[in-house]
Coordinates of C-alpha atoms in Angstrom, one line a residue:
X1 CA 188.7 198.3 120.9
X2 CA 185.9 195.8 120.8
X3 CA 186.9 192.6 119.0
X4 CA 185.0 189.2 119.2
X5 CA 186.6 186.7 121.6
X6 CA 187.9 184.0 118.8
X7 CA 189.8 186.5 117.7
X8 CA 190.9 188.1 120.9
X9 CA 192.4 185.0 121.9
X10 CA 193.6 184.2 119.3
X11 CA 196.9 183.1 118.0
X12 CA 197.3 186.8 116.4
X13 CA 195.1 188.4 119.0
X14 CA 197.5 187.6 121.7
X15 CA 200.3 188.7 119.2
X16 CA 198.9 192.1 118.6
X17 CA 197.9 192.4 122.4
X18 CA 201.7 191.6 123.8
X19 CA 203.2 193.8 120.7
X20 CA 201.0 196.4 122.1
X21 CA 201.8 196.9 125.5
X22 CA 198.2 195.3 126.5
X23 CA 196.6 198.6 124.7
X24 CA 195.0 196.5 122.2
X25 CA 192.6 193.6 122.4
X26 CA 192.4 193.9 125.9
X27 CA 190.3 191.1 128.8
X28 CA 187.6 192.0 130.8
X29 CA 189.7 192.9 133.6
X30 CA 191.9 195.6 131.9
X31 CA 188.3 197.2 131.2
X32 CA 187.2 200.3 133.0
X33 CA 183.5 199.0 134.1
X34 CA 185.9 195.6 135.3
X35 CA 184.3 195.0 138.8
X36 CA 187.3 192.8 140.8
X37 CA 185.4 189.6 142.5
X38 CA 185.7 190.4 146.6
X39 CA 187.5 187.3 146.8
X40 CA 190.5 188.9 145.0
X41 CA 190.0 192.2 146.3
X42 CA 190.2 191.1 149.7
X43 CA 193.2 189.1 149.7
X44 CA 194.9 192.4 147.7
X45 CA 193.6 195.0 150.3
X46 CA 194.6 192.9 153.6
X47 CA 198.2 192.2 151.7
X48 CA 198.3 195.9 151.4
X49 CA 197.8 196.9 154.7
X50 CA 199.6 194.3 156.5
X51 CA 202.9 195.8 153.9
X52 CA 202.3 199.3 155.2
X53 CA 202.6 197.9 158.7
X54 CA 206.3 197.7 159.0
X55 CA 206.2 196.9 162.7
X56 CA 205.0 193.6 162.1
X57 CA 207.5 191.7 160.1
X58 CA 205.9 187.9 160.5
X59 CA 202.8 188.8 159.8
X60 CA 204.3 190.6 156.4
X61 CA 206.0 187.4 155.5
X62 CA 203.1 184.9 156.2
X63 CA 200.9 187.2 153.7
X64 CA 203.5 187.2 150.8
X65 CA 203.8 183.2 151.2
X66 CA 199.5 183.0 150.9
X67 CA 199.1 181.9 147.7
X68 CA 195.6 182.7 146.4
X69 CA 194.3 180.7 143.5
X70 CA 192.8 181.9 140.5
X71 CA 189.9 180.2 139.3
X72 CA 186.3 181.1 137.2
X73 CA 184.5 183.7 138.8
X74 CA 181.2 182.0 138.9
X75 CA 179.8 178.8 137.8
X76 CA 178.9 180.4 134.7
X77 CA 181.8 182.3 134.1
X78 CA 181.8 183.4 130.1
X79 CA 185.6 182.6 130.0
X80 CA 185.4 179.0 130.7
X81 CA 184.9 177.1 127.1
X82 CA 181.9 174.9 129.1
X83 CA 180.1 178.3 129.4
X84 CA 180.6 179.0 126.0
X85 CA 177.8 179.9 123.5
X86 CA 176.7 176.6 121.4
X87 CA 177.2 178.2 118.3
X88 CA 180.9 179.5 119.6
X89 CA 181.6 175.7 121.0
X90 CA 180.4 174.2 117.7
X91 CA 182.6 177.2 115.9
X92 CA 186.0 176.4 117.4
X93 CA 184.8 172.2 117.1
X94 CA 184.9 173.1 113.3
X95 CA 188.2 174.7 113.9
X96 CA 189.7 171.9 115.5
X97 CA 188.7 169.5 112.8
X98 CA 190.1 171.6 109.8
X99 CA 193.2 171.5 111.5
X100 CA 193.0 168.2 111.9
X101 CA 192.1 167.4 108.3
X102 CA 195.0 169.8 107.3
X103 CA 197.7 167.6 108.4
X104 CA 196.2 164.2 108.1
X105 CA 195.4 164.6 104.6
X106 CA 199.1 165.3 104.0
X107 CA 200.4 161.2 104.2
X108 CA 198.1 159.6 101.7
X109 CA 198.6 163.3 99.7
X110 CA 201.4 161.5 98.7
X111 CA 200.6 158.3 97.8
X112 CA 199.4 159.1 94.1
X113 CA 202.4 160.7 93.1
X114 CA 204.9 157.2 94.6
X115 CA 205.5 155.4 91.3
X116 CA 206.7 159.1 90.0
X117 CA 208.4 160.1 92.4
X118 CA 210.5 156.2 91.9
X119 CA 210.9 157.5 88.1
X120 CA 212.2 160.9 88.8
X121 CA 215.2 160.1 91.3
X122 CA 216.3 156.6 89.8
X123 CA 215.0 154.5 92.8
X124 CA 212.3 151.8 93.6
X125 CA 208.6 151.5 94.0
X126 CA 209.7 150.5 97.8
X127 CA 212.0 153.6 98.7
X128 CA 210.2 156.3 97.1
X129 CA 207.0 154.6 99.4
X130 CA 209.5 155.8 102.4
X131 CA 207.8 159.4 101.5
X132 CA 204.7 158.5 103.3
X133 CA 205.8 155.7 105.8
X134 CA 208.2 158.3 107.2
X135 CA 205.0 160.8 107.2
X136 CA 203.5 158.7 109.4
X137 CA 206.4 157.9 111.5
X138 CA 206.8 161.1 112.3
X139 CA 203.2 162.0 113.5
X140 CA 203.6 158.9 115.6
X141 CA 206.9 160.2 117.1
X142 CA 206.0 163.9 117.5
X143 CA 202.9 163.4 120.5
X144 CA 205.7 162.1 122.3
X145 CA 207.7 165.1 122.8
X146 CA 205.1 168.1 121.6
X147 CA 201.9 167.5 122.7
X148 CA 202.8 167.9 126.5
X149 CA 203.9 171.5 125.9
X150 CA 200.1 171.8 125.3
X151 CA 199.6 171.1 128.9
X152 CA 201.7 173.5 130.0
X153 CA 199.5 176.4 130.8
X154 CA 202.5 179.4 129.9
X155 CA 201.6 177.6 125.8
X156 CA 198.5 176.2 125.9
X157 CA 197.1 174.2 122.7
X158 CA 196.3 176.8 120.8
X159 CA 199.9 178.8 120.4
X160 CA 202.2 174.9 120.5
X161 CA 199.2 174.2 117.2
X162 CA 200.0 177.5 115.4
X163 CA 203.4 177.3 116.0
X164 CA 203.7 174.1 114.9
X165 CA 201.7 174.5 111.9
X166 CA 203.4 177.1 110.9
X167 CA 207.0 174.6 110.2
X168 CA 204.3 172.3 108.8
X169 CA 203.6 174.8 106.1
X170 CA 207.2 176.2 105.9
X171 CA 208.6 172.5 105.4
X172 CA 206.4 171.7 102.5
X173 CA 208.2 174.5 100.4
X174 CA 211.7 172.6 100.1
X175 CA 209.8 169.2 100.0
X176 CA 208.2 170.1 96.8
X177 CA 212.0 171.2 95.3
X178 CA 213.8 168.4 96.5
X179 CA 216.3 167.3 93.8
X180 CA 216.8 163.7 95.5
X181 CA 215.8 161.1 97.9
X182 CA 217.7 161.7 100.7
X183 CA 216.2 165.0 100.9
X184 CA 212.5 164.3 100.4
X185 CA 212.8 161.6 103.1
X186 CA 213.6 163.4 105.9
X187 CA 211.8 166.3 105.0
X188 CA 208.4 164.3 104.7
X189 CA 209.6 163.0 108.7
X190 CA 209.9 166.4 109.8
X191 CA 206.8 167.4 108.1
X192 CA 205.2 164.5 110.5
X193 CA 207.1 164.9 113.2
X194 CA 205.6 169.2 113.7
X195 CA 202.6 168.5 112.7
X196 CA 201.7 165.9 115.3
X197 CA 199.8 168.0 118.2
X198 CA 196.5 168.3 117.1
X199 CA 196.5 164.8 115.6
X200 CA 197.3 163.7 119.4
X201 CA 195.3 166.1 121.8
X202 CA 192.6 167.8 119.0
X203 CA 190.6 165.5 121.1
X204 CA 191.5 166.9 124.1
X205 CA 190.7 170.5 123.0
X206 CA 187.3 169.5 121.6
X207 CA 186.5 167.9 125.0
X208 CA 187.9 171.2 126.6
X209 CA 184.4 172.5 125.6
X210 CA 181.8 169.8 125.9
X211 CA 180.4 168.2 128.7
X212 CA 181.6 164.0 129.3
X213 CA 178.0 163.3 128.5
X214 CA 178.5 164.6 124.6
X215 CA 181.9 163.9 124.4
X216 CA 180.9 160.7 121.7
X217 CA 178.7 163.0 119.1
X218 CA 181.7 165.5 118.7
X219 CA 185.2 163.5 119.3
X220 CA 183.0 161.3 116.5
X221 CA 183.1 164.8 114.3
X222 CA 186.6 165.1 115.1
X223 CA 187.3 161.4 114.1
X224 CA 185.4 162.3 111.1
X225 CA 187.9 164.5 110.2
X226 CA 191.0 162.5 111.3
X227 CA 189.6 159.7 108.8
X228 CA 188.6 161.8 105.9
X229 CA 192.3 163.7 105.3
X230 CA 194.1 159.8 104.0
X231 CA 190.9 159.1 102.5
X232 CA 190.4 162.5 100.6
X233 CA 194.7 162.6 100.0
X234 CA 194.8 160.4 96.8
X235 CA 191.4 161.8 94.9
X236 CA 193.5 165.5 95.8
X237 CA 197.0 164.0 94.8
X238 CA 195.9 162.4 92.1
X239 CA 194.4 164.7 89.9
X240 CA 197.9 167.0 90.7
X241 CA 199.8 164.0 89.9
X242 CA 198.5 163.3 87.1
X243 CA 198.8 166.8 85.5
X244 CA 201.5 168.1 86.8
X245 CA 203.8 165.6 88.3
X246 CA 204.2 164.1 91.8
X247 CA 205.7 167.9 93.2
X248 CA 202.4 169.2 92.9
X249 CA 200.8 166.5 95.3
X250 CA 203.1 168.4 97.9
X251 CA 201.7 172.2 96.4
X252 CA 198.5 170.9 97.5
X253 CA 199.1 169.7 100.7
X254 CA 201.4 173.6 101.1
X255 CA 197.9 175.6 100.0
X256 CA 195.5 173.7 101.7
X257 CA 197.6 173.9 105.2
X258 CA 198.7 177.2 104.6
X259 CA 194.7 177.9 104.2
X260 CA 193.9 176.9 107.5
X261 CA 197.1 178.0 109.4
X262 CA 195.6 181.9 107.9
X263 CA 192.5 180.9 109.0
X264 CA 192.6 179.6 112.2
X265 CA 195.7 181.7 113.2
X266 CA 193.1 184.7 113.7
X267 CA 189.7 182.6 114.6
X268 CA 190.9 179.6 117.0
X269 CA 190.9 181.0 120.9
X270 CA 192.8 179.0 123.5
X271 CA 190.7 176.2 124.7
X272 CA 192.9 175.0 127.8
X273 CA 191.5 175.9 131.0
X274 CA 194.9 175.7 133.2
X275 CA 196.1 178.3 130.4
X276 CA 193.1 180.6 130.5
X277 CA 192.9 180.9 134.0
X278 CA 197.0 181.0 133.6
X279 CA 197.2 184.2 131.5
X280 CA 193.8 185.7 133.9
X281 CA 196.2 185.2 136.7
X282 CA 199.0 187.3 135.2
X283 CA 196.2 189.8 134.6
X284 CA 195.1 190.1 138.1
X285 CA 198.7 190.6 139.1
X286 CA 199.2 193.3 137.7
X287 CA 195.8 195.0 138.2
X288 CA 196.0 194.5 141.8
X289 CA 199.6 194.2 142.5
X290 CA 199.9 191.3 144.3
X291 CA 202.0 188.6 143.4
X292 CA 200.3 186.1 145.0
X293 CA 197.6 185.7 142.7
X294 CA 198.3 182.6 140.7
X295 CA 196.7 179.9 139.4
X296 CA 196.3 175.9 140.1
X297 CA 197.9 175.1 137.1
X298 CA 200.7 177.8 137.3
X299 CA 201.2 176.1 140.7
X300 CA 201.7 172.4 140.0
X301 CA 204.2 173.1 137.0
X302 CA 206.3 175.1 139.5
X303 CA 207.1 171.9 141.2
X304 CA 207.0 169.5 138.4
X305 CA 210.8 168.5 137.8
X306 CA 212.5 167.4 134.1
X307 CA 212.7 163.7 135.6
X308 CA 208.5 163.8 136.7
X309 CA 207.9 165.3 132.7
X310 CA 209.9 162.5 131.0
X311 CA 208.2 159.9 133.2
X312 CA 204.9 161.4 132.3
X313 CA 205.7 161.7 128.4
X314 CA 207.9 159.2 127.4
X315 CA 208.0 156.5 129.8
X316 CA 204.2 156.5 130.8
X317 CA 202.9 155.3 127.9
X318 CA 205.1 153.0 127.2
X319 CA 204.2 150.9 130.1
X320 CA 200.2 151.8 130.2
X321 CA 200.5 149.9 126.9
X322 CA 202.5 146.5 127.6
X323 CA 201.3 146.9 131.4
X324 CA 197.7 147.0 131.1
X325 CA 195.6 144.1 128.6
X326 CA 193.2 146.6 128.1
X327 CA 195.3 148.7 126.7
X328 CA 197.2 146.4 124.7
X329 CA 194.3 145.1 123.5
X330 CA 192.4 147.8 122.2
X331 CA 195.6 149.4 121.4
X332 CA 196.7 146.1 119.1
X333 CA 192.6 146.1 117.4
X334 CA 193.0 150.2 116.4
X335 CA 196.5 149.7 114.9
X336 CA 195.6 146.7 113.1
X337 CA 192.6 148.8 111.3
X338 CA 194.7 151.7 111.1
X339 CA 197.3 149.8 109.5
X340 CA 194.7 147.6 106.9
X341 CA 193.4 151.3 106.1
X342 CA 196.8 152.1 104.4
X343 CA 197.3 148.4 102.5
X344 CA 193.7 149.7 101.2
X345 CA 194.7 152.8 99.8
X346 CA 197.7 151.0 98.1
X347 CA 195.1 148.2 96.9
X348 CA 193.4 150.5 94.9
X349 CA 196.0 151.2 92.5
X350 CA 195.8 147.5 91.7
X351 CA 192.5 147.2 91.4
X352 CA 191.2 150.7 89.6
X353 CA 194.3 151.5 87.6
X354 CA 195.7 147.8 86.5
X355 CA 192.5 146.0 86.6
X356 CA 190.2 148.7 85.3
X357 CA 192.0 151.2 83.5
X358 CA 191.6 153.9 85.2
X359 CA 194.4 157.5 85.9
X360 CA 196.1 158.4 88.7
X361 CA 192.8 160.9 88.8
X362 CA 189.8 158.3 88.1
X363 CA 191.4 156.0 90.7
X364 CA 191.2 159.2 93.3
X365 CA 187.9 158.8 92.9
X366 CA 187.6 155.3 93.8
X367 CA 187.7 157.0 97.4
X368 CA 184.9 158.1 97.1
X369 CA 183.4 155.4 98.8
X370 CA 185.3 155.4 102.1
X371 CA 184.3 158.9 102.2
X372 CA 180.5 158.3 102.1
X373 CA 181.1 155.3 104.2
X374 CA 182.7 157.4 107.0
X375 CA 179.6 160.4 106.5
X376 CA 176.8 157.7 106.2
X377 CA 178.0 156.2 109.6
X378 CA 178.6 159.0 111.5
X379 CA 175.0 160.9 109.8
X380 CA 173.4 157.3 112.2
X381 CA 175.8 157.5 114.9
X382 CA 175.0 160.5 115.9
X383 CA 171.9 160.1 117.3
X384 CA 172.8 157.0 119.0
X385 CA 175.2 158.9 121.2
X386 CA 172.5 161.3 122.1
X387 CA 169.2 159.4 122.3
X388 CA 171.2 156.1 123.8
X389 CA 174.6 157.1 125.0
X390 CA 173.8 160.0 126.2
X391 CA 170.9 159.4 128.9
X392 CA 173.3 156.5 130.2
X393 CA 176.4 158.6 130.7
X394 CA 174.0 161.3 132.5
X395 CA 172.9 158.4 134.7
X396 CA 176.5 158.0 136.4
X397 CA 175.0 154.9 138.6
X398 CA 174.7 153.3 135.6
X399 CA 177.0 153.9 133.2
X400 CA 180.4 151.4 133.1
X401 CA 183.0 151.9 130.5
X402 CA 182.0 149.0 128.7
X403 CA 178.5 150.4 127.8
X404 CA 180.7 152.6 124.9
X405 CA 182.0 148.4 124.0
X406 CA 178.6 147.5 121.6
X407 CA 179.6 149.9 119.1
X408 CA 182.8 148.1 118.5
X409 CA 181.1 145.0 118.5
X410 CA 179.2 146.0 115.5
X411 CA 182.3 148.2 113.6
X412 CA 184.3 144.7 114.2
X413 CA 181.6 142.8 111.9
X414 CA 181.9 145.5 109.1
X415 CA 185.7 145.3 108.3
X416 CA 185.5 141.6 107.4
X417 CA 182.5 142.4 105.3
X418 CA 184.1 144.6 103.2
X419 CA 187.6 143.0 103.2
X420 CA 185.9 139.8 101.4
X421 CA 182.9 142.0 99.5
X422 CA 186.4 144.2 98.3
X423 CA 189.0 141.4 97.4
X424 CA 186.1 139.7 95.7
X425 CA 184.4 141.9 93.2
X426 CA 188.0 142.9 92.1
X427 CA 188.6 141.5 88.9
X428 CA 187.9 143.6 85.8
X429 CA 185.2 141.7 84.1
X430 CA 183.1 143.1 87.5
X431 CA 181.5 147.1 87.3
X432 CA 184.0 149.2 89.3
X433 CA 181.3 150.1 91.3
X434 CA 180.7 147.4 93.1
X435 CA 184.1 146.9 95.1
X436 CA 183.8 150.7 95.6
X437 CA 180.4 149.9 97.6
X438 CA 181.9 147.4 99.3
X439 CA 185.0 149.7 100.1
X440 CA 182.2 152.0 101.9
X441 CA 181.8 149.0 105.0
X442 CA 185.5 149.4 105.9
X443 CA 184.3 153.3 106.9
X444 CA 182.1 151.9 108.8
X445 CA 184.1 149.3 111.1
X446 CA 187.0 151.4 111.3
X447 CA 184.8 154.8 112.4
X448 CA 182.8 152.8 114.8
X449 CA 185.5 151.0 116.2
X450 CA 187.6 153.9 116.6
X451 CA 184.9 155.7 118.4
X452 CA 183.8 152.8 120.9
X453 CA 188.1 152.0 121.5
X454 CA 189.2 155.5 122.5
X455 CA 186.6 156.9 124.4
X456 CA 186.5 153.4 126.4
X457 CA 190.3 153.7 127.1
X458 CA 189.3 157.5 127.9
X459 CA 186.8 155.8 130.2
X460 CA 189.1 153.4 131.5
X461 CA 192.2 155.8 132.7
X462 CA 190.9 159.2 133.2
X463 CA 194.1 160.1 134.9
X464 CA 196.2 159.5 132.2
X465 CA 194.2 160.4 129.4
X466 CA 196.8 162.3 127.7
X467 CA 199.5 159.2 128.0
X468 CA 196.7 156.9 126.9
X469 CA 196.0 158.9 123.9
X470 CA 199.5 159.0 122.8
X471 CA 200.8 155.5 123.0
X472 CA 197.7 155.0 120.9
X473 CA 198.8 157.2 118.7
X474 CA 202.5 155.7 118.7
X475 CA 201.5 152.4 118.3
X476 CA 199.1 152.5 115.6
X477 CA 201.2 154.9 113.6
X478 CA 204.3 153.0 113.9
X479 CA 202.5 149.7 112.7
X480 CA 200.7 151.3 110.1
X481 CA 203.3 152.8 108.9
X482 CA 204.7 149.4 107.7
X483 CA 202.3 148.4 106.1
X484 CA 202.1 150.1 103.1
X485 CA 206.3 149.3 102.9
X486 CA 205.1 145.8 101.1
X487 CA 201.4 146.6 100.2
X488 CA 202.1 146.8 96.2
X489 CA 203.9 143.3 96.2
X490 CA 201.6 141.7 99.0
X491 CA 198.9 142.3 96.2
X492 CA 201.1 141.4 93.3
X493 CA 202.2 137.7 94.7
X494 CA 198.8 136.9 96.3
X495 CA 196.0 138.7 94.1
X496 CA 193.7 141.1 95.3
X497 CA 191.3 138.6 96.0
X498 CA 193.6 136.0 98.0
X499 CA 195.2 138.9 100.0
X500 CA 192.1 140.6 101.1
X501 CA 190.8 137.3 102.5
X502 CA 194.2 136.8 104.3
X503 CA 192.8 141.0 105.8
X504 CA 189.5 139.6 106.2
X505 CA 190.3 136.5 108.1
X506 CA 192.7 138.3 110.6
X507 CA 189.1 140.6 111.4
X508 CA 187.5 137.7 111.6
X509 CA 189.6 136.1 114.5
X510 CA 190.1 139.8 116.3
X511 CA 186.1 139.8 116.5
X512 CA 186.0 138.7 119.5
X513 CA 188.0 141.6 121.6
X514 CA 185.5 144.0 122.1
X515 CA 182.8 140.9 123.0
X516 CA 185.4 139.6 125.6
X517 CA 186.4 143.4 126.5
X518 CA 182.6 143.9 127.8
X519 CA 182.2 140.4 129.7
X520 CA 185.2 140.9 131.3
X521 CA 186.6 144.4 131.2
X522 CA 185.5 145.4 134.7
X523 CA 187.1 142.3 136.3
X524 CA 190.1 143.2 135.0
X525 CA 189.8 147.2 135.7
X526 CA 189.6 146.3 139.0
X527 CA 193.4 144.5 139.2
X528 CA 194.8 147.8 137.8
X529 CA 196.3 150.4 140.2
X530 CA 196.1 152.7 137.3
X531 CA 192.5 152.1 135.8
X532 CA 189.5 153.9 137.5

């Protein structure tokens, strides 16, 4: 049955393939016109010949012990994600962005209902805010345990994403039906935990398909989807909470994530080269009867101990974060920006509901400033990445990781500009559109900082990208999760202007970080045994 490759290689396509006993959704190796590459044909023929020669037992043993590595059939192998058509790579990239957005929106979509949760359950606003905090903590801790599964060839990325998303969707039902805070909070943590794999390794899925010189553009697009989740969450949640109560923020999340799950289960193919080659090796073994055909990832997995897996997933991210100055400083900076973003979300209630008299739905519309700021920033950043960064990257003799940092220098200056502007134009006597415009510059700063910071760390430590990104996600999520707990008191006690000035002063103090890293980063990396 001829089907598109994206469907054949999707989660549902794989289920149908195995459930039918490999009769439906067949792969090229299982088609009648498939020609076995000479490398594998010779190896299989040699093995059959030696097995028939019963007089030479030692030769038989050596032959069966010799492993033949299954790789791409040619540099232009169409099964390799880097060789997919431009349209297919764009389509799958969109799917990864949709997956990321559908999870990230789950944090802030809850925020408009916090006061309603407190009122219904008879608890304080701080206690109700734990529903937001624990979700963020969950998707900070989750990648340390779940994301490494996507690196195992037997699983691959898509299987982990879809199964995690399935649990995420199912958890929303008891969450919306919770009758007390004791039931709500563990479910919110569990939702963040199981939804975490695409948040940590979605960028790796995108990088599977695109060459390194294109990474800035596509990772930027994936980052845009991640930013839009918490920004658009209050917009969707505000109208829902106003009309139907806090539970409808969760029902809306269920519809968004459930619709995404249905679509992605059928249209998101595997992108991990290790997983694709593992499945190819399995098909070739069945085709030739030669058990010595194995992929490199399969061989590596057979020799990895549980201790090595624990070292890779639980120890190395912390080791790199606290022993590598570059990693620690960039993680701290990104965590600061991430934390202030959640403080920003809380300040909108004070500015637009209390000062300007907006309702929950209208308050959600105020977040369009952050959204538009992110969109416009990417519209300007993409040409810069294509026409400036890409030529530098292609000329490897002149490319160093510090070439990523001028973008962060620009972004660092926009953070304090936005905070001072927003804080001192938040009074009821000033038209509401003025602070909304000021908030847009915060998106400019955070987008550029995230884009430059994460790519810079990945370039500095290419052998440990998974650990670097997992550690960054854990660090920024745990720091960011704490800020909403004191946000309302912070803005009430100091006033929005003074509170934003404190935050603006902190971001001013952090401005030198990308400049210092640009000037001395190469020298610091030279001292490290982990950096390249």
